[in-house]
Amino acid sequence: MRNLLFLCLLGAIVPAAMMSCGGPSTRQTAKDSTAVDTAALSTDSIFNIVEAHTFQYFWDGAEPASGMARERYHVDGDYPENDMNVVTSGGSGFGVMAILAGIERGYITRQEGLDRMTKIVAFLENADRFHGAWPHWMYGENGKVKPFGQKDNGGDLVETAFMIQGLLCVRQYFATGNEQEKALAAKVDKLWKEVDWNWYRNGKNVLYWHWSPNYQWEMNFPVTGYNECLIMYVLAASSPTHGVPAEVYHEGWARGGAIRDSITAYGHTLKLSHNFAKQYGGPLFWSHYSYLGLDPHGLKDKYADYWENNVNHTLINREWCVENPKKYKGYGPDSWGLTASYSVNGYAAHAPGDNNDLGVISPTAAISSMPYTPEYSKQAMVHWYKDMRDKVFGKYGFYDAFSETNNWYPQRYLAIDQGPAVVMMENYRSGLLWKLFMSCPEVKSGLKKLGFESPYLDK
């Protein structure tokens, strides 16, 4: 899906038929919020309800054969591409992190979580892989690749990085447990070590997004910063089996230093040049995906302070919505957040700016920013839940997007938007996924190799 981002940022809209998440709910462990007097609920109570319901996307809503996260879920059952059982590698990476949060919150038992993780890992072991990397989409029934496009029918290194980020958290969570848990951790460790990050250099000092067994490197998408892909470079540098040298990061991702910038909007400064979105910093998922496990607190290298960058990116996004220069209905301090999501005419990378703000609010943008702007994120969450719940909230949490201007309230979900919401809510509460990922010795070594500073590197 995110391969479409760059078209969207240039003003294109992807037809809805290309983005068609789903499956029946088999069990309801989250408290049914419809029976609650919402006016009497505290902010903490709403927080609990939202996290619990959003978790269910990856539990009850999972594809049954694989246990993986469905790419999408449509409440009305309408799937124009007949892709109800298509699963996503990146969204499932977010999903396994959400399941760990579910265990810690008591939504499921540890054994239930272990059983589901074991099922997911077994699927991943047998699914199509290309030099160790999974494709973007797979059929949940058999693990065979579903092409994202004609030439995008092989390995997707960005989606694989999101999957590995989650799996490493799983490994750390179960590594010192009982024999069944240790066996799972060992299988995850094997999958991690089989990803050939070095292959995806295509012989150059940069990482390429795709490789196809039929079309090889014809997609020709070298990944440079800044966008959502920092985690891919960190993992590539961290791999104990197929690691890449630091030059790949500095010459490829950082573009020989050209990633540096200094852009100020609404009094907040970004020190990184955000691809295609230099004026305001682009969609908010750029401050979420790589940081679900990679803790941005105190994370610095010679290019940026990543906590500062992510906070300022979020504040700029919110301030644009508060100013609301395009005069969209409903925008304001209690309803903000622009990121890639469903849109009125398909799928779009919503972001501040005349061309990319289409009047569509994506709740995941504010909810997943909870660690960066907790009071502002809670303000929006409470408003949507108390004042708009019947329109924007369902069994798997807030729907993917809505537009008050267009009176558009689709009852649809996307895995890649529900996952960061659960994970970042839990990170805000307990730092669970940050602590797990940052405890990986390989990650610490990789960060040191790339010249990062982090409080975890002193532990």
Coordinates of C-alpha atoms in Angstrom, one line a residue:
M1 CA 0.0 0.0 0.0
R2 CA 2.6 2.5 1.0
N3 CA 4.2 2.3 -2.5
L4 CA 1.3 4.4 -3.5
L5 CA 2.3 7.1 -1.1
F6 CA 4.5 9.0 -3.4
L7 CA 1.8 9.3 -6.1
C8 CA -0.6 10.5 -3.5
L9 CA 1.8 13.1 -2.2
L10 CA 2.0 14.5 -5.7
G11 CA -1.8 14.9 -5.7
A12 CA -2.9 11.7 -7.2
I13 CA -5.7 9.6 -5.7
V14 CA -5.7 5.8 -5.9
P15 CA -9.1 4.3 -6.9
A16 CA -10.9 2.6 -4.0
A17 CA -11.0 -0.6 -6.0
M18 CA -7.2 -0.9 -5.5
M19 CA -7.5 -0.6 -1.8
S20 CA -10.3 -2.8 -1.0
C21 CA -9.5 -5.3 5.2
G22 CA -12.0 -7.9 6.6
G23 CA -13.6 -10.8 8.2
P24 CA -16.2 -11.8 10.7
S25 CA -15.8 -11.2 14.4
T26 CA -15.7 -14.5 16.3
R27 CA -15.5 -13.2 19.8
Q28 CA -15.9 -9.9 21.7
T29 CA -13.5 -9.6 24.6
A30 CA -13.5 -5.8 24.6
K31 CA -16.3 -4.2 26.6
D32 CA -19.2 -3.3 24.5
S33 CA -19.2 0.5 24.6
T34 CA -22.6 0.9 23.1
A35 CA -24.2 0.2 26.5
V36 CA -22.2 2.8 28.3
D37 CA -23.4 6.4 29.1
T38 CA -20.6 8.1 27.2
A39 CA -21.1 11.5 28.9
A40 CA -20.1 10.0 32.2
L41 CA -17.0 8.3 31.0
S42 CA -13.6 9.6 32.0
T43 CA -10.7 10.1 29.6
D44 CA -9.0 7.1 31.0
S45 CA -12.1 5.0 30.5
I46 CA -12.3 6.0 26.9
F47 CA -8.6 5.3 26.4
N48 CA -9.2 1.8 27.7
I49 CA -12.2 1.2 25.5
V50 CA -10.4 2.5 22.4
E51 CA -7.2 0.4 22.9
A52 CA -9.3 -2.7 23.7
H53 CA -11.5 -2.4 20.7
T54 CA -8.7 -1.6 18.3
F55 CA -6.7 -4.6 19.5
Q56 CA -9.7 -6.8 18.4
Y57 CA -8.8 -6.0 14.8
F58 CA -5.8 -8.3 15.2
W59 CA -7.6 -10.9 17.3
D60 CA -11.2 -11.5 16.3
G61 CA -10.6 -9.8 12.9
A62 CA -7.6 -11.8 11.9
E63 CA -7.6 -14.0 8.9
P64 CA -8.5 -17.4 10.3
A65 CA -6.2 -19.8 8.4
S66 CA -3.0 -17.8 9.0
G67 CA -3.7 -15.7 12.1
M68 CA -2.2 -12.8 10.2
A69 CA -3.8 -9.3 10.0
R70 CA -6.2 -8.9 7.1
E71 CA -5.2 -6.0 4.8
R72 CA -8.6 -4.5 5.3
Y73 CA -12.0 -5.0 6.9
H74 CA -15.2 -3.6 5.4
V75 CA -18.2 -3.8 7.8
D76 CA -20.6 -3.9 4.8
G77 CA -18.8 -6.9 3.3
D78 CA -18.1 -5.2 0.0
Y79 CA -14.7 -6.2 -1.4
P80 CA -14.5 -5.1 -5.0
E81 CA -11.2 -6.9 -5.5
N82 CA -12.4 -10.1 -3.7
D83 CA -9.6 -9.7 -1.3
M84 CA -11.2 -10.3 2.1
N85 CA -8.6 -12.9 3.0
V86 CA -5.6 -11.1 1.8
V87 CA -3.1 -10.5 4.6
T88 CA -0.4 -7.8 4.9
S89 CA 3.2 -8.4 6.1
G90 CA 3.7 -4.9 7.4
G91 CA 0.3 -4.7 9.1
S92 CA 0.9 -8.1 10.6
G93 CA 4.1 -6.8 12.0
F94 CA 2.2 -4.1 13.8
G95 CA -0.4 -6.7 14.7
V96 CA 1.9 -9.0 16.6
M97 CA 3.0 -6.0 18.6
A98 CA -0.6 -5.3 19.4
I99 CA -1.1 -8.9 20.5
L100 CA 1.7 -8.5 23.0
A101 CA 0.0 -5.4 24.3
G102 CA -3.2 -7.4 24.5
I103 CA -1.5 -10.0 26.7
E104 CA -0.2 -7.3 29.0
R105 CA -3.6 -5.6 29.2
G106 CA -5.4 -8.9 30.0
Y107 CA -7.5 -8.9 26.8
I108 CA -6.2 -12.4 26.2
T109 CA -4.2 -14.9 28.2
R110 CA -0.4 -15.4 27.7
Q111 CA -1.1 -18.9 26.4
E112 CA -3.7 -17.6 23.9
G113 CA -1.2 -15.0 22.7
L114 CA 1.5 -17.7 22.4
D115 CA -0.8 -20.0 20.4
R116 CA -1.7 -17.2 18.0
M117 CA 2.0 -16.2 17.6
T118 CA 2.9 -19.8 17.0
K119 CA 0.3 -20.0 14.2
I120 CA 1.5 -16.7 12.6
V121 CA 5.2 -17.8 12.7
A122 CA 4.3 -21.1 11.1
F123 CA 2.6 -19.3 8.3
L124 CA 5.5 -17.0 7.8
E125 CA 7.9 -19.9 7.7
N126 CA 6.0 -21.5 4.8
A127 CA 4.9 -18.4 3.0
D128 CA 6.6 -17.0 -0.1
R129 CA 9.8 -15.3 0.6
F130 CA 12.4 -13.7 -1.8
H131 CA 15.9 -13.7 -0.4
G132 CA 14.3 -13.9 3.0
A133 CA 11.9 -11.0 2.5
W134 CA 8.1 -11.4 2.4
P135 CA 5.9 -9.7 -0.2
H136 CA 3.6 -6.9 0.6
W137 CA 0.4 -9.0 0.3
M138 CA -0.2 -12.7 0.6
Y139 CA -3.2 -15.0 0.5
G140 CA -4.0 -16.0 4.0
E141 CA -5.1 -19.5 3.0
N142 CA -1.8 -20.6 1.5
G143 CA 0.9 -17.9 1.9
K144 CA 1.3 -17.3 -1.8
V145 CA 2.1 -13.8 -3.0
K146 CA -0.7 -11.6 -4.2
P147 CA 1.0 -9.1 -6.5
F148 CA 0.7 -5.5 -5.5
G149 CA 1.3 -4.6 -9.1
Q150 CA 2.5 -6.5 -12.2
K151 CA 6.2 -6.0 -11.3
D152 CA 5.7 -5.9 -7.6
N153 CA 5.3 -9.6 -7.1
G154 CA 8.3 -10.4 -5.0
G155 CA 10.1 -9.2 -1.9
D156 CA 9.0 -6.0 -0.2
L157 CA 11.9 -4.9 2.1
V158 CA 10.0 -2.1 3.7
E159 CA 7.0 -4.3 4.7
T160 CA 9.4 -7.0 5.8
A161 CA 11.2 -4.5 8.1
F162 CA 7.9 -3.7 9.7
M163 CA 7.3 -7.4 10.2
I164 CA 10.7 -8.0 11.6
Q165 CA 10.4 -5.1 14.0
G166 CA 7.3 -6.8 15.5
L167 CA 8.8 -10.3 15.5
L168 CA 11.9 -9.1 17.4
C169 CA 9.5 -7.8 20.1
V170 CA 7.9 -11.3 20.1
R171 CA 11.3 -13.0 20.4
Q172 CA 12.3 -10.8 23.4
Y173 CA 8.9 -11.2 25.1
F174 CA 9.0 -15.0 25.0
A175 CA 12.8 -15.7 25.0
T176 CA 13.1 -16.6 28.7
G177 CA 9.8 -18.4 29.1
N178 CA 8.8 -22.0 29.1
E179 CA 9.9 -24.5 26.5
Q180 CA 7.1 -23.7 24.1
E181 CA 7.9 -20.0 24.4
K182 CA 11.6 -20.5 23.9
A183 CA 10.9 -22.7 20.8
L184 CA 8.8 -19.8 19.3
A185 CA 11.5 -17.3 20.1
A186 CA 14.1 -19.6 18.3
K187 CA 11.9 -19.8 15.2
V188 CA 11.5 -16.0 15.1
D189 CA 15.3 -15.6 15.5
K190 CA 15.7 -17.9 12.4
L191 CA 13.3 -15.9 10.3
W192 CA 15.1 -12.6 11.3
K193 CA 18.5 -14.1 10.3
E194 CA 17.3 -15.3 7.0
V195 CA 16.4 -11.8 5.6
D196 CA 19.1 -10.9 3.2
W197 CA 19.3 -7.2 3.6
N198 CA 22.6 -7.0 1.7
W199 CA 21.0 -8.5 -1.4
Y200 CA 18.5 -5.6 -1.5
R201 CA 21.4 -3.2 -2.0
N202 CA 21.5 -4.3 -5.7
G203 CA 25.2 -3.8 -5.4
K204 CA 25.0 -0.2 -4.4
N205 CA 25.1 1.8 -1.1
V206 CA 21.4 2.1 -0.8
L207 CA 18.5 -0.3 -0.1
Y208 CA 15.9 -1.1 -2.7
W209 CA 12.3 -1.5 -1.8
H210 CA 11.4 -4.3 -4.2
W211 CA 12.8 -7.4 -5.9
S212 CA 10.9 -9.7 -8.2
P213 CA 11.8 -13.2 -9.4
N214 CA 10.3 -12.3 -12.8
Y215 CA 11.3 -8.6 -13.1
Q216 CA 14.3 -8.4 -10.8
W217 CA 15.0 -4.8 -10.1
E218 CA 12.7 -3.2 -12.7
M219 CA 10.6 -1.5 -10.0
N220 CA 13.8 0.5 -9.4
F221 CA 12.9 2.1 -6.1
P222 CA 16.0 3.0 -4.0
V223 CA 14.7 4.1 -0.6
T224 CA 16.1 7.5 0.5
G225 CA 15.1 9.6 3.5
Y226 CA 13.2 11.1 5.0
N227 CA 10.0 9.1 5.2
E228 CA 8.6 6.1 7.2
C229 CA 11.5 3.7 6.3
L230 CA 14.2 4.5 8.9
I231 CA 13.6 1.1 10.6
M232 CA 14.6 -0.7 7.5
Y233 CA 18.0 0.8 7.5
V234 CA 18.4 0.2 11.3
L235 CA 17.5 -3.5 10.9
A236 CA 19.8 -3.9 7.8
A237 CA 22.7 -2.5 9.8
S238 CA 21.8 -4.7 12.8
S239 CA 21.5 -8.0 11.0
P240 CA 24.0 -10.5 12.4
T241 CA 23.9 -12.6 9.2
H242 CA 23.3 -10.3 6.2
G243 CA 24.2 -6.8 7.6
V244 CA 25.1 -3.8 5.6
P245 CA 27.9 -1.3 6.2
A246 CA 27.3 2.1 7.6
E247 CA 27.9 3.6 4.2
V248 CA 24.6 2.3 3.0
Y249 CA 22.8 4.4 5.6
H250 CA 24.8 7.5 5.2
E251 CA 25.1 7.5 1.4
G252 CA 21.7 5.9 0.7
W253 CA 19.2 6.9 3.3
A254 CA 20.8 10.1 4.3
R255 CA 21.8 11.0 0.7
G256 CA 25.3 11.9 1.6
G257 CA 24.0 14.4 4.2
A258 CA 21.3 16.0 1.9
I259 CA 18.7 14.7 4.3
R260 CA 19.5 17.6 6.6
D261 CA 17.2 20.6 6.4
S262 CA 15.7 23.3 8.6
I263 CA 12.1 24.1 8.0
T264 CA 9.9 26.0 10.4
A265 CA 6.1 26.0 10.3
Y266 CA 3.8 27.3 13.1
G267 CA 7.0 27.9 15.2
H268 CA 8.1 24.3 15.0
T269 CA 11.2 23.3 13.2
L270 CA 12.0 20.1 11.3
K271 CA 15.7 19.3 10.8
L272 CA 15.0 16.6 8.2
S273 CA 14.0 17.0 4.6
H274 CA 10.7 15.2 4.3
N275 CA 10.3 13.7 0.8
F276 CA 7.9 15.6 -1.4
A277 CA 6.6 17.4 1.7
K278 CA 9.3 19.8 2.8
Q279 CA 7.0 22.6 3.8
Y280 CA 5.0 20.8 6.5
G281 CA 6.6 17.4 6.9
G282 CA 4.1 15.1 5.2
P283 CA 1.6 12.5 6.6
L284 CA 1.9 11.6 10.2
F285 CA 2.6 7.9 9.7
W286 CA 6.2 8.9 9.0
S287 CA 6.5 9.6 12.7
H288 CA 4.8 6.3 13.6
Y289 CA 5.8 3.2 11.7
S290 CA 9.6 3.2 12.4
Y291 CA 9.0 4.2 16.0
L292 CA 6.7 1.5 17.1
G293 CA 9.7 -0.4 18.4
L294 CA 12.5 2.0 17.8
D295 CA 12.2 4.3 20.9
P296 CA 12.6 7.9 19.7
H297 CA 13.3 9.2 23.3
G298 CA 16.9 10.5 23.3
L299 CA 17.4 8.9 19.8
K300 CA 19.9 11.1 17.9
D301 CA 22.4 10.9 15.2
K302 CA 24.3 13.5 13.2
Y303 CA 21.2 14.3 11.2
A304 CA 18.5 14.8 13.8
D305 CA 17.0 14.4 17.3
Y306 CA 14.2 12.0 16.4
W307 CA 12.0 12.7 19.4
E308 CA 12.2 16.4 18.6
N309 CA 11.5 15.8 15.0
N310 CA 8.5 13.6 15.6
V311 CA 7.0 15.9 18.2
N312 CA 7.4 19.0 15.9
H313 CA 6.0 17.0 12.9
T314 CA 2.9 16.2 15.0
L315 CA 2.5 19.7 16.2
I316 CA 2.7 21.2 12.7
N317 CA 0.1 18.7 11.4
R318 CA -2.3 19.6 14.3
E319 CA -1.7 23.4 13.9
W320 CA -2.6 23.2 10.2
C321 CA -5.9 21.5 11.1
V322 CA -6.6 24.1 13.8
E323 CA -5.8 27.0 11.5
N324 CA -7.9 25.1 8.8
P325 CA -7.0 27.4 5.9
K326 CA -9.2 25.4 3.5
K327 CA -12.2 25.9 5.9
Y328 CA -13.2 22.3 6.1
K329 CA -16.1 21.4 8.4
G330 CA -15.2 19.9 11.8
Y331 CA -11.5 20.7 11.8
G332 CA -10.1 22.1 15.0
P333 CA -8.3 21.5 18.3
D334 CA -10.6 18.5 19.0
S335 CA -10.6 17.0 15.5
W336 CA -7.2 16.8 13.7
G337 CA -4.8 14.4 12.1
L338 CA -3.8 14.0 8.5
T339 CA -2.1 10.8 7.3
A340 CA -2.4 8.2 4.6
S341 CA -5.8 6.4 4.7
Y342 CA -9.0 5.8 2.9
S343 CA -10.3 9.0 1.2
V344 CA -13.5 10.1 -0.3
N345 CA -12.4 9.1 -3.8
G346 CA -10.1 6.2 -3.0
Y347 CA -6.9 6.2 -0.9
A348 CA -4.7 9.2 -0.4
A349 CA -1.7 10.4 1.7
H350 CA -3.4 13.2 3.5
A351 CA -1.0 15.9 4.8
P352 CA -0.9 19.6 5.4
G353 CA -0.7 21.7 2.3
D354 CA -3.1 22.9 -0.4
N355 CA -2.7 19.8 -2.6
N356 CA -2.8 17.1 0.1
D357 CA -5.4 18.2 2.6
L358 CA -8.6 16.8 1.2
G359 CA -10.9 17.4 4.1
V360 CA -10.4 13.9 5.5
I361 CA -9.5 13.2 9.1
S362 CA -7.8 9.9 9.9
P363 CA -8.2 9.1 13.6
T364 CA -5.0 6.9 13.6
A365 CA -3.0 10.1 13.0
A366 CA -3.8 11.6 16.4
I367 CA -4.3 8.4 18.3
S368 CA -0.9 7.0 17.1
S369 CA 0.7 10.3 18.1
M370 CA -0.3 9.8 21.8
P371 CA 3.3 9.6 23.0
Y372 CA 4.2 12.9 21.2
T373 CA 1.1 15.0 22.0
P374 CA -0.8 13.1 24.8
E375 CA -3.2 15.9 25.8
Y376 CA -4.0 16.9 22.2
S377 CA -4.4 13.3 21.2
K378 CA -6.7 12.6 24.1
Q379 CA -8.7 15.7 23.3
A380 CA -9.5 14.5 19.8
M381 CA -10.1 10.9 21.0
V382 CA -12.6 12.0 23.7
H383 CA -14.4 14.3 21.2
W384 CA -14.7 11.6 18.5
Y385 CA -15.9 9.0 21.1
K386 CA -18.3 11.2 23.1
D387 CA -19.7 13.4 20.3
M388 CA -19.4 11.3 17.1
R389 CA -19.2 7.7 18.3
D390 CA -22.1 6.4 16.2
K391 CA -20.5 7.7 13.0
V392 CA -16.8 7.0 13.6
F393 CA -16.4 4.1 16.1
G394 CA -17.1 0.4 15.6
K395 CA -16.1 -3.0 17.0
Y396 CA -12.5 -2.6 16.0
G397 CA -12.1 1.0 17.2
F398 CA -12.3 4.2 15.2
Y399 CA -12.9 3.7 11.5
D400 CA -10.1 4.5 9.2
A401 CA -11.2 8.0 8.1
F402 CA -14.1 10.4 7.8
S403 CA -15.0 13.7 6.3
E404 CA -17.6 16.0 7.9
T405 CA -17.3 18.3 4.9
N406 CA -18.5 15.5 2.6
N407 CA -20.7 13.8 5.2
W408 CA -18.6 10.7 4.5
Y409 CA -18.3 8.1 7.3
P410 CA -17.3 4.7 5.8
Q411 CA -17.3 1.8 8.1
R412 CA -13.9 0.4 7.0
Y413 CA -10.6 -0.4 8.6
L414 CA -7.0 -0.9 7.4
A415 CA -4.4 -3.0 9.3
I416 CA -1.6 -0.5 8.8
D417 CA -3.7 2.2 10.5
Q418 CA -5.2 0.2 13.4
G419 CA -1.9 -1.3 14.4
P420 CA 0.1 1.9 15.2
A421 CA -2.9 3.1 17.3
V422 CA -2.7 0.1 19.6
V423 CA 1.1 0.0 19.8
M424 CA 1.6 3.7 20.4
M425 CA -1.2 3.8 23.0
E426 CA 0.6 1.0 24.8
N427 CA 4.0 2.7 24.4
Y428 CA 2.5 5.8 25.9
R429 CA 1.2 3.8 28.8
S430 CA 4.0 1.5 29.6
G431 CA 6.7 1.7 26.9
L432 CA 6.2 -2.1 26.4
L433 CA 7.1 -2.4 22.7
W434 CA 9.9 0.2 23.0
K435 CA 11.5 -1.7 25.8
L436 CA 11.3 -5.0 24.0
F437 CA 12.7 -3.9 20.7
M438 CA 15.4 -1.8 22.2
S439 CA 16.5 -4.7 24.4
C440 CA 17.7 -6.6 21.3
P441 CA 21.5 -6.8 21.4
E442 CA 21.7 -6.7 17.6
V443 CA 19.7 -3.5 17.4
K444 CA 22.0 -1.9 19.9
S445 CA 25.0 -2.9 17.8
G446 CA 23.4 -1.7 14.6
L447 CA 22.6 1.7 16.1
K448 CA 26.1 2.1 17.4
K449 CA 27.4 1.2 13.9
L450 CA 25.3 4.0 12.4
G451 CA 26.5 6.5 14.9
F452 CA 23.2 6.8 16.9
E453 CA 22.9 7.9 20.5
S454 CA 20.2 6.4 22.7
P455 CA 19.7 5.9 26.5
Y456 CA 19.4 2.2 25.7
L457 CA 22.9 2.0 24.4
D458 CA 24.3 2.8 27.9
K459 CA 22.4 -0.1 29.5

